Tab-separated table of C-alpha atoms and ligand atoms in Angstrom:
chain	number	residue	atom	x	y	z
Y	474	MET	CA	-7.615	-17.337	-18.665
Y	475	SER	CA	-11.162	-16.012	-18.208
Y	476	GLU	CA	-11.615	-17.667	-14.863
Y	477	ASP	CA	-11.057	-15.376	-11.914
Y	478	PHE	CA	-8.286	-16.538	-9.344
Y	479	TYR	CA	-10.923	-16.719	-6.634
Y	480	GLU	CA	-12.971	-19.108	-8.894
Y	481	VAL	CA	-9.953	-21.156	-9.798
Y	482	LEU	CA	-9.399	-22.003	-6.157
Y	483	GLY	CA	-13.105	-22.148	-5.287
Y	484	VAL	CA	-12.841	-19.627	-2.540
Y	485	SER	CA	-14.845	-16.555	-1.523
Y	486	ARG	CA	-13.580	-13.000	-2.291
Y	487	ASP	CA	-12.775	-12.468	1.348
Y	488	ALA	CA	-11.153	-15.840	2.121
Y	489	ASN	CA	-8.217	-15.476	4.384
Y	490	GLU	CA	-4.678	-16.803	3.736
Y	491	ASP	CA	-5.382	-20.087	5.480
Y	492	GLU	CA	-8.446	-20.834	3.514
Y	493	ILE	CA	-6.597	-20.031	0.308
Y	494	GLN	CA	-3.640	-22.290	1.144
Y	495	GLN	CA	-6.022	-25.059	2.043
Y	496	ALA	CA	-7.965	-24.615	-1.261
Y	497	TYR	CA	-4.787	-24.622	-3.194
Y	498	ARG	CA	-3.433	-27.768	-1.595
Y	499	LYS	CA	-6.789	-29.467	-2.461
Y	500	LYS	CA	-6.543	-28.445	-6.047
Y	501	ALA	CA	-2.877	-29.219	-6.156
Y	502	ARG	CA	-3.602	-32.818	-5.100
Y	503	GLU	CA	-6.367	-33.145	-7.639
Y	504	TYR	CA	-4.535	-31.737	-10.560
Y	505	HIS	CA	-0.968	-32.766	-9.922
Y	506	PRO	CA	0.253	-33.810	-13.380
Y	507	ASP	CA	1.801	-36.924	-11.917
Y	508	VAL	CA	-1.452	-38.212	-10.488
Y	509	SER	CA	-4.323	-36.819	-12.523
Y	510	ASP	CA	-5.839	-38.375	-15.659
Y	511	ASP	CA	-7.348	-35.084	-16.705
Y	512	PRO	CA	-5.669	-34.065	-20.058
Y	513	ASN	CA	-5.708	-30.474	-18.867
Y	514	ALA	CA	-4.413	-31.213	-15.481
Y	515	GLU	CA	-1.128	-29.480	-15.932
Y	516	GLU	CA	-2.810	-26.264	-17.082
Y	517	LYS	CA	-5.182	-26.455	-14.214
Y	518	PHE	CA	-2.430	-27.057	-11.743
Y	519	LYS	CA	-0.441	-24.044	-13.030
Y	520	LYS	CA	-3.522	-21.895	-12.850
Y	521	ALA	CA	-4.216	-22.919	-9.286
Y	522	LYS	CA	-0.554	-22.228	-8.351
Y	523	LYS	CA	-0.576	-18.804	-9.911
Y	524	ALA	CA	-3.878	-17.932	-8.136
Y	525	LYS	CA	-2.431	-19.082	-4.789
Y	526	GLU	CA	0.698	-17.003	-5.321
Y	527	VAL	CA	-1.224	-13.822	-6.048
Y	528	LEU	CA	-3.920	-14.170	-3.423
Y	529	THR	CA	-1.575	-14.993	-0.674
Y	530	ASP	CA	0.689	-11.988	-1.273
Y	531	GLU	CA	-1.086	-9.055	0.403
Y	532	GLU	CA	0.211	-6.475	-2.097
Y	533	GLN	CA	-0.418	-8.539	-5.069
Y	534	ARG	CA	-3.885	-9.397	-3.959
Y	535	GLN	CA	-4.776	-5.865	-3.423
Y	536	MET	CA	-3.625	-4.933	-6.807
Y	537	TYR	CA	-5.470	-7.806	-8.242
Y	538	ASP	CA	-8.684	-6.804	-6.551
Y	539	GLN	CA	-8.201	-3.233	-7.654
Y	540	MET	CA	-7.402	-4.006	-11.277
Y	541	GLY	CA	-9.681	-6.957	-11.995
Y	542	HIS	CA	-8.672	-10.266	-13.433
Y	543	ASP	CA	-8.156	-9.377	-17.111
Y	544	ARG	CA	-6.179	-6.187	-16.565
Y	545	TYR	CA	-4.052	-7.772	-13.838
Y	546	VAL	CA	-3.060	-10.768	-16.004
Y	547	GLU	CA	-2.310	-8.422	-18.856
Y	548	ALA	CA	-0.106	-6.247	-16.637
Y	549	ASP	CA	1.522	-9.254	-15.087
Y	550	LYS	CA	2.691	-10.393	-18.513
Y	551	HIS	CA	4.631	-7.216	-18.703
Y	552	GLY	CA	5.954	-7.424	-15.255
Y	553	ALA	CA	4.017	-4.401	-14.208
Y	554	THR	CA	2.556	-6.014	-11.221
Y	555	ASP	CA	5.900	-6.783	-9.665
Y	556	ASN	CA	6.126	-4.360	-6.762
Y	557	GLY	CA	8.634	-6.385	-4.876
Y	558	GLY	CA	12.014	-4.972	-5.769
Y	559	ARG	CA	11.794	-1.253	-5.495
Y	560	GLY	CA	14.927	0.306	-6.588
Y	561	ALA	CA	16.402	3.199	-4.639
Y	562	GLY	CA	15.496	5.566	-7.472
Y	563	GLY	CA	11.932	4.479	-7.508
Y	564	VAL	CA	11.030	5.442	-4.056
Y	565	GLY	CA	12.662	8.904	-4.330
Y	566	GLY	CA	9.208	10.514	-4.246
Y	567	VAL	CA	8.145	8.706	-1.126
Y	568	GLY	CA	11.134	9.850	0.751
Y	569	GLY	CA	10.565	13.319	-0.343
Y	570	MET	CA	7.109	13.301	0.953
Y	571	GLY	CA	8.104	11.912	4.373
Y	572	GLY	CA	10.609	14.533	4.856
Y	573	GLY	CA	8.414	17.602	4.745
Y	574	GLN	CA	6.443	18.980	7.658
Y	575	GLY	CA	3.032	19.021	6.010
Y	576	PRO	CA	1.861	15.689	4.780
Y	577	PHE	CA	0.401	17.018	1.682
Y	578	GLY	CA	1.993	20.403	1.087
Y	579	ASP	CA	5.212	19.095	-0.519
Y	580	MET	CA	5.827	18.794	-4.175
Y	581	SER	CA	7.059	15.264	-4.784
Y	582	ASP	CA	9.759	15.303	-7.352
Y	583	ILE	CA	9.703	12.075	-9.341
Y	584	PHE	CA	11.076	13.650	-12.447
Y	585	GLU	CA	14.679	12.322	-11.825
Y	586	THR	CA	13.486	8.743	-11.291
Y	587	PHE	CA	12.426	8.624	-14.845
Y	588	PHE	CA	16.017	8.667	-15.969
Y	589	GLY	CA	17.124	6.135	-13.363
Y	590	GLY	CA	16.990	2.752	-15.026
Y	591	GLY	CA	17.601	0.990	-18.264
Y	592	GLY	CA	18.378	2.238	-21.777
Y	593	ARG	CA	15.872	3.222	-24.364
Y	594	GLY	CA	13.889	0.819	-26.464
Y	595	ASP	CA	15.588	-1.103	-29.131
Y	596	SER	CA	12.702	-1.291	-31.473
Y	597	ASN	CA	10.946	1.432	-33.487
Y	598	ARG	CA	7.606	0.456	-32.339
Y	599	PRO	CA	5.626	2.797	-30.019
Y	600	ARG	CA	6.430	2.007	-26.423
Y	601	GLN	CA	4.373	2.669	-23.271
Y	602	GLY	CA	6.018	5.087	-20.991
Y	603	ARG	CA	7.400	3.943	-17.559
Y	604	ASP	CA	5.411	3.691	-14.431
Y	605	LEU	CA	6.417	6.328	-11.817
Y	606	ARG	CA	6.156	5.964	-8.152
Y	607	THR	CA	5.444	8.469	-5.400
Y	608	GLY	CA	4.144	8.508	-1.925
Y	609	LEU	CA	1.092	10.009	-0.173
Y	610	ARG	CA	0.571	10.236	3.621
Y	611	ILE	CA	-2.921	10.271	5.157
Y	612	ASP	CA	-4.210	9.906	8.634
Y	613	LEU	CA	-6.342	7.068	9.938
Y	614	GLU	CA	-9.591	9.058	9.755
Y	615	ASP	CA	-9.050	9.532	6.048
Y	616	ALA	CA	-8.338	5.725	5.693
Y	617	TYR	CA	-11.497	5.100	7.646
Y	618	HIS	CA	-13.832	7.287	5.482
Y	619	GLY	CA	-12.031	7.283	2.263
Y	620	VAL	CA	-10.843	10.628	0.948
Y	621	GLU	CA	-10.031	12.618	-2.140
Y	622	LYS	CA	-6.506	14.111	-1.864
Y	623	GLU	CA	-4.540	16.561	-3.959
Y	624	LEU	CA	-1.201	15.240	-4.960
Y	625	ASN	CA	1.492	17.508	-6.330
Y	626	VAL	CA	4.154	15.913	-8.479
Y	627	THR	CA	6.988	17.062	-10.740
Y	628	ARG	CA	7.089	14.534	-13.449
Y	629	PRO	CA	8.409	14.073	-16.949
Y	630	ASP	CA	6.175	15.252	-19.721
Y	631	THR	CA	6.658	15.163	-23.547
Y	632	CYS	CA	8.642	18.253	-24.770
Y	633	PRO	CA	6.083	20.613	-26.275
Y	634	ASP	CA	8.592	22.199	-28.643
Y	635	CYS	CA	9.785	19.101	-30.340
Y	636	ASN	CA	6.904	16.708	-29.645
Y	637	GLY	CA	9.297	14.467	-27.740
Y	638	GLU	CA	11.422	13.973	-30.869
Y	639	GLY	CA	14.461	15.560	-29.334
Y	640	HIS	CA	15.026	17.658	-32.317
Y	641	PRO	CA	13.146	20.659	-33.807
Y	642	PRO	CA	10.608	19.694	-36.403
Y	643	GLY	CA	12.100	19.760	-40.002
Y	644	THR	CA	15.642	19.242	-38.828
Y	645	ASP	CA	17.918	17.570	-41.462
Y	646	SER	CA	18.745	14.026	-40.650
Y	647	HIS	CA	21.089	11.470	-41.896
Y	648	GLN	CA	21.957	7.760	-41.208
Y	649	CYS	CA	23.777	7.168	-37.969
Y	650	PRO	CA	27.430	6.630	-38.666
Y	651	GLU	CA	27.902	4.644	-35.484
Y	652	CYS	CA	25.535	1.805	-36.319
Y	653	ASN	CA	25.063	2.390	-40.034
Y	654	GLY	CA	21.397	2.950	-39.467
Y	655	ARG	CA	20.772	-0.445	-37.886
Y	656	GLY	CA	20.033	1.029	-34.451
Y	657	GLN	CA	22.253	-1.639	-32.820
Y	658	THR	CA	25.871	-2.086	-32.288
Y	659	THR	CA	27.682	-5.444	-31.863
Y	660	THR	CA	30.535	-5.944	-29.474
Y	661	VAL	CA	32.517	-9.148	-29.210
Y	662	GLN	CA	33.885	-10.198	-25.881
Y	663	ARG	CA	36.453	-12.789	-24.950
Y	664	THR	CA	35.297	-14.842	-21.996
Y	665	PRO	CA	36.414	-18.200	-20.489
Y	666	MET	CA	33.551	-19.703	-22.304
Y	667	GLY	CA	34.866	-18.476	-25.749
Y	668	ARG	CA	33.935	-15.376	-27.738
Y	669	VAL	CA	30.587	-13.883	-26.803
Y	670	GLN	CA	28.704	-11.558	-29.182
Y	671	GLN	CA	26.642	-8.901	-27.555
Y	672	ARG	CA	24.103	-6.629	-29.332
Y	673	GLN	CA	23.344	-3.267	-27.798
Y	674	THR	CA	21.161	-0.430	-28.570
Y	675	CYS	CA	23.310	2.236	-30.440
Y	676	ARG	CA	24.196	4.997	-28.022
Y	677	ARG	CA	24.604	7.609	-30.630
Y	678	CYS	CA	21.062	7.410	-32.157
Y	679	GLU	CA	19.441	5.546	-29.215
Y	680	GLY	CA	18.221	2.894	-31.534
Y	681	ASP	CA	16.597	5.129	-34.139
Y	682	GLY	CA	19.253	4.596	-36.762
Y	683	THR	CA	19.071	8.279	-37.627
Y	684	VAL	CA	20.812	11.271	-36.288
Y	685	TYR	CA	19.813	14.812	-36.548
Y	686	ASP	CA	21.836	18.019	-37.208
Y	687	GLU	CA	20.197	19.925	-34.427
Y	688	THR	CA	18.900	18.988	-30.954
Y	689	CYS	CA	15.921	20.610	-29.314
Y	690	SER	CA	17.191	23.390	-26.926
Y	691	THR	CA	14.145	23.027	-24.631
Y	692	CYS	CA	14.659	19.382	-23.714
Y	693	ARG	CA	18.298	19.130	-24.866
Y	694	GLY	CA	17.438	16.163	-26.938
Y	695	ASP	CA	15.722	14.072	-24.347
Y	696	GLY	CA	12.332	14.784	-25.623
Y	697	VAL	CA	11.113	15.196	-22.173
Y	698	VAL	CA	10.595	18.195	-19.952
Y	699	ARG	CA	9.703	18.703	-16.260
Y	700	GLU	CA	6.057	19.088	-15.547
Y	701	ASP	CA	4.454	20.268	-12.280
Y	702	ALA	CA	1.103	18.575	-12.022
Y	703	SER	CA	-1.606	18.545	-9.477
Y	704	LEU	CA	-3.626	15.392	-9.352
Y	705	SER	CA	-6.731	14.431	-7.458
Y	706	VAL	CA	-6.270	10.970	-5.894
Y	707	GLU	CA	-9.318	8.988	-4.847
Y	708	ILE	CA	-8.303	6.900	-1.785
Y	709	PRO	CA	-10.637	4.237	-0.904
Y	710	ALA	CA	-11.996	3.654	2.589
Y	711	GLY	CA	-10.151	0.850	4.275
Y	712	ILE	CA	-6.822	1.342	2.561
Y	713	GLU	CA	-3.923	-0.137	4.552
Y	714	ASP	CA	-0.563	1.415	5.319
Y	715	GLY	CA	1.819	0.629	2.537
Y	716	GLN	CA	-0.793	-0.163	-0.206
Y	717	THR	CA	-0.278	1.134	-3.615
Y	718	LEU	CA	-2.740	2.921	-5.827
Y	719	ARG	CA	-2.422	2.980	-9.495
Y	720	MET	CA	-3.338	6.003	-11.579
Y	721	GLU	CA	-3.523	4.997	-15.181
Y	722	ARG	CA	-1.701	7.134	-17.805
Y	723	GLU	CA	-0.335	9.448	-15.289
Y	724	GLY	CA	3.298	8.282	-15.475
Y	725	ALA	CA	6.086	8.962	-17.888
Y	726	PRO	CA	5.374	9.709	-21.428
Y	727	GLY	CA	5.489	6.911	-24.026
Y	728	GLU	CA	8.018	6.744	-26.902
Y	729	ARG	CA	7.203	7.091	-30.554
Y	730	GLY	CA	3.576	7.796	-29.857
Y	731	GLY	CA	3.123	5.206	-27.253
Y	732	PRO	CA	0.858	5.712	-24.368
Y	733	LYS	CA	1.915	7.173	-20.997
Y	734	GLY	CA	2.850	4.762	-18.126
Y	735	ASP	CA	1.027	4.652	-14.853
Y	736	LEU	CA	1.606	6.499	-11.619
Y	737	LEU	CA	1.894	4.277	-8.537
Y	738	ILE	CA	1.140	5.930	-5.313
Y	739	GLU	CA	2.195	4.213	-2.156
Y	740	VAL	CA	-0.101	5.427	0.583
Y	741	SER	CA	1.170	5.500	4.211
Y	742	VAL	CA	-1.329	5.773	6.920
Y	743	ALA	CA	-0.010	7.635	9.915
Y	744	ALA	CA	-0.342	6.217	13.437
Y	745	HIS	CA	-3.230	7.424	15.493
Y	746	PRO	CA	-2.916	8.528	19.204
Y	747	ASP	CA	-6.114	6.763	20.259
Y	748	PHE	CA	-6.438	3.830	17.895
Y	749	GLU	CA	-4.127	1.047	17.087
Y	750	ARG	CA	-4.865	-0.804	13.804
Y	751	ASP	CA	-4.570	-4.444	13.258
Y	752	GLY	CA	-5.666	-5.114	9.726
Y	753	ALA	CA	-9.325	-4.311	9.752
Y	754	ASP	CA	-9.544	-4.379	13.596
Y	755	LEU	CA	-8.976	-1.337	15.873
Y	756	HIS	CA	-7.736	-1.463	19.482
Y	757	HIS	CA	-8.543	1.421	21.795
Y	758	GLN	CA	-8.206	1.934	25.579
Y	759	GLU	CA	-10.822	3.573	27.652
Y	760	PRO	CA	-10.386	4.634	31.319
Y	761	ILE	CA	-13.147	3.843	33.839
Y	762	SER	CA	-13.307	4.545	37.579
Y	763	PHE	CA	-13.272	1.786	40.286
Y	764	PRO	CA	-16.925	2.458	41.105
Y	765	GLN	CA	-17.822	2.056	37.485
Y	766	ALA	CA	-15.825	-1.258	37.340
Y	767	VAL	CA	-17.619	-2.489	40.510
Y	768	PHE	CA	-21.196	-1.496	39.793
Y	769	GLY	CA	-21.112	-1.443	36.034
Y	770	ASP	CA	-21.978	1.455	33.984
Y	771	THR	CA	-22.746	2.604	30.434
Y	772	ILE	CA	-19.807	4.479	29.141
Y	773	GLU	CA	-19.160	6.585	26.034
Y	774	VAL	CA	-16.472	5.169	23.827
Y	775	SER	CA	-14.818	7.034	20.876
Y	776	THR	CA	-14.832	5.289	17.517
Y	777	LEU	CA	-13.543	6.722	14.219
Y	778	ASP	CA	-17.153	7.397	13.361
Y	779	GLY	CA	-18.131	9.274	16.626
Y	780	LYS	CA	-19.073	8.181	20.132
Y	781	VAL	CA	-21.017	5.003	20.953
Y	782	GLU	CA	-22.306	3.504	24.160
Y	783	LEU	CA	-20.738	0.437	25.870
Y	784	ASP	CA	-22.297	-1.324	28.634
Y	785	VAL	CA	-19.572	-2.250	31.177
Y	786	PRO	CA	-20.937	-5.015	33.372
Y	787	SER	CA	-20.470	-4.991	37.149
Y	788	GLY	CA	-17.375	-6.693	38.354
Y	789	THR	CA	-15.351	-5.693	35.351
Y	790	GLN	CA	-11.583	-6.185	35.886
Y	791	SER	CA	-9.021	-3.662	34.701
Y	792	GLY	CA	-7.592	-4.807	31.319
Y	793	GLU	CA	-10.831	-6.550	30.250
Y	794	THR	CA	-11.558	-6.132	26.562
Y	795	PHE	CA	-14.961	-5.631	24.910
Y	796	ARG	CA	-15.661	-6.177	21.158
Y	797	LEU	CA	-17.681	-3.567	19.319
Y	798	SER	CA	-18.609	-5.507	16.189
Y	799	GLY	CA	-18.324	-3.649	12.896
Y	800	LYS	CA	-16.905	-0.585	14.557
Y	801	GLY	CA	-13.329	-1.245	13.161
Y	802	MET	CA	-12.012	-0.259	9.773
Y	803	PRO	CA	-13.852	-0.925	6.574
Y	804	ARG	CA	-12.279	-3.627	4.514
Y	805	LEU	CA	-11.249	-2.729	1.094
Y	806	ARG	CA	-13.815	-3.819	-1.381
Y	807	ARG	CA	-15.442	-6.163	0.972
Y	808	ARG	CA	-18.772	-5.883	2.657
Y	809	SER	CA	-17.945	-6.495	6.290
Y	810	ASP	CA	-16.113	-4.071	8.534
Y	811	GLY	CA	-13.607	-4.921	11.185
Y	812	ASP	CA	-14.296	-4.854	14.939
Y	813	LEU	CA	-13.303	-2.309	17.600
Y	814	TYR	CA	-11.685	-3.868	20.648
Y	815	VAL	CA	-12.034	-1.593	23.755
Y	816	GLN	CA	-9.763	-2.410	26.634
Y	817	VAL	CA	-10.951	-0.828	29.876
Y	818	GLN	CA	-8.405	0.468	32.313
Y	819	VAL	CA	-9.499	0.922	35.909
Y	820	VAL	CA	-8.043	4.178	37.026
Y	821	THR	CA	-6.651	4.297	40.535
Y	822	PRO	CA	-7.054	7.817	42.003
Y	823	ASP	CA	-3.841	9.429	42.900
Y	824	SER	CA	-5.484	11.943	45.207
Y	825	LEU	CA	-8.510	11.698	47.589
Y	826	ASP	CA	-10.297	14.197	49.619
Y	827	GLU	CA	-11.143	13.556	53.253
Y	828	GLU	CA	-14.588	12.246	52.588
Y	829	GLN	CA	-13.318	9.884	49.920
Y	830	ARG	CA	-10.446	8.777	52.188
Y	831	ASP	CA	-12.865	7.903	55.008
Y	832	ALA	CA	-15.167	6.082	52.720
Y	833	LEU	CA	-12.253	3.991	51.346
Y	834	GLU	CA	-10.943	3.203	54.736
Y	835	ALA	CA	-14.448	2.095	55.767
Y	836	PHE	CA	-14.602	0.006	52.662
Y	837	ALA	CA	-11.348	-1.670	53.503
Y	838	GLU	CA	-12.343	-2.226	57.052
Y	839	ALA	CA	-15.826	-3.725	56.101
Y	840	GLY	CA	-13.889	-6.170	53.970
Y	841	GLY	CA	-11.808	-7.181	57.057
Y	842	GLU	CA	-8.693	-5.516	55.245
Y	843	GLU	CA	-6.084	-3.809	57.386
Y	844	VAL	CA	-4.411	-1.141	55.277
Y	845	ASP	CA	-1.304	0.499	56.538
Y	846	VAL	CA	-2.033	4.020	55.104
Y	847	ASP	CA	1.155	5.766	53.872
Y	848	GLN	CA	1.262	9.115	55.558
Y	849	GLY	CA	3.089	10.604	52.691
Y	850	PHE	CA	0.102	10.121	50.473
Y	851	PHE	CA	-2.012	12.203	52.605
Y	852	GLU	CA	0.688	14.870	53.135
Y	853	LYS	CA	0.884	15.240	49.408
Y	854	ILE	CA	-3.008	15.630	49.155
Y	855	LYS	CA	-3.204	18.160	52.052
Y	856	SER	CA	-0.592	20.307	50.520
Y	857	SER	CA	-2.559	20.522	47.300
Y	858	PHE	CA	-5.609	22.151	49.012
B	1331	ZN	ZN1	23.181	4.469	-34.371
B	1332	ZN	ZN1	12.352	19.143	-27.092
């Protein structure tokens, strides 16, 4: 599979979900094995389907864009791209991060999660270590500009005293009596379907077929110790809340000389008091005065990249929205930036001095309006002088 998923569907790299679905339906009609004469139709159909599945899943697509086609396909084969079912143990680090006061000060302990699932390998081949997960919280400004953050984690590392073997070097060994050196045990179970034979990794020797007379006292035979690590994480501009970054070879140690797993960092982007994010677009409210709304004015508007000027035309209504093109969030690995939508709010004064009151009354009169002025309003104002 050398063809990139975007090429398979014939869409651009920033195609939206609708475009992808549409392109997929077209390909599906073309290559459906029941209708096509193309001898490779079935394969092409499957490719298109896979491409659609990945590109219409936000998280998968982001991972795909990040990893590139070949690495993604390779990882997909091993199930490493499946971020869907996060076990309770897997997000332990994320919870730990959220609970602290400072977003970055906490040490995220992802050591325990290493022991959470599954038995050890049942083959004697080197095995890559498990992927570990943690969380990192950043603010919207950091997501806008991109940032390098320090991440502190407590994670498993290969025991230095036994090189991960679980026993001191040179310890005497003999064949495992439990499995007779096969590394596997067989159990027979009676079920309504008849007798079922099940093979399991031997618990005594953990599949090695060999037991040792002594266990390593540093790691108590696990081959693994706790390590406090400080990592520098490069967070790309435009990252969205909940997206996961992958740091290669920063996960759990491999077995039998296998490479380390990866460290998956789920980034949460904190809400901002002044900007609301909607994908790559930002929404912002800006107060203007009644005269500004009536006569029009050039106002200063905050963006995440400093102040810009916005021309408010005469006769602007409260709640009207103006679009500042390209002033939104950068899009991850795309060229175009989102937009900033500025909604103006005409502020009604809640106090007036005498001069302002007279002017406003004259304004109302000139418009033929009879306003029954609430005395309470002016009592309140007088008392404040
Ligand atoms: Zn055994
Ligand atoms: Zn050890």
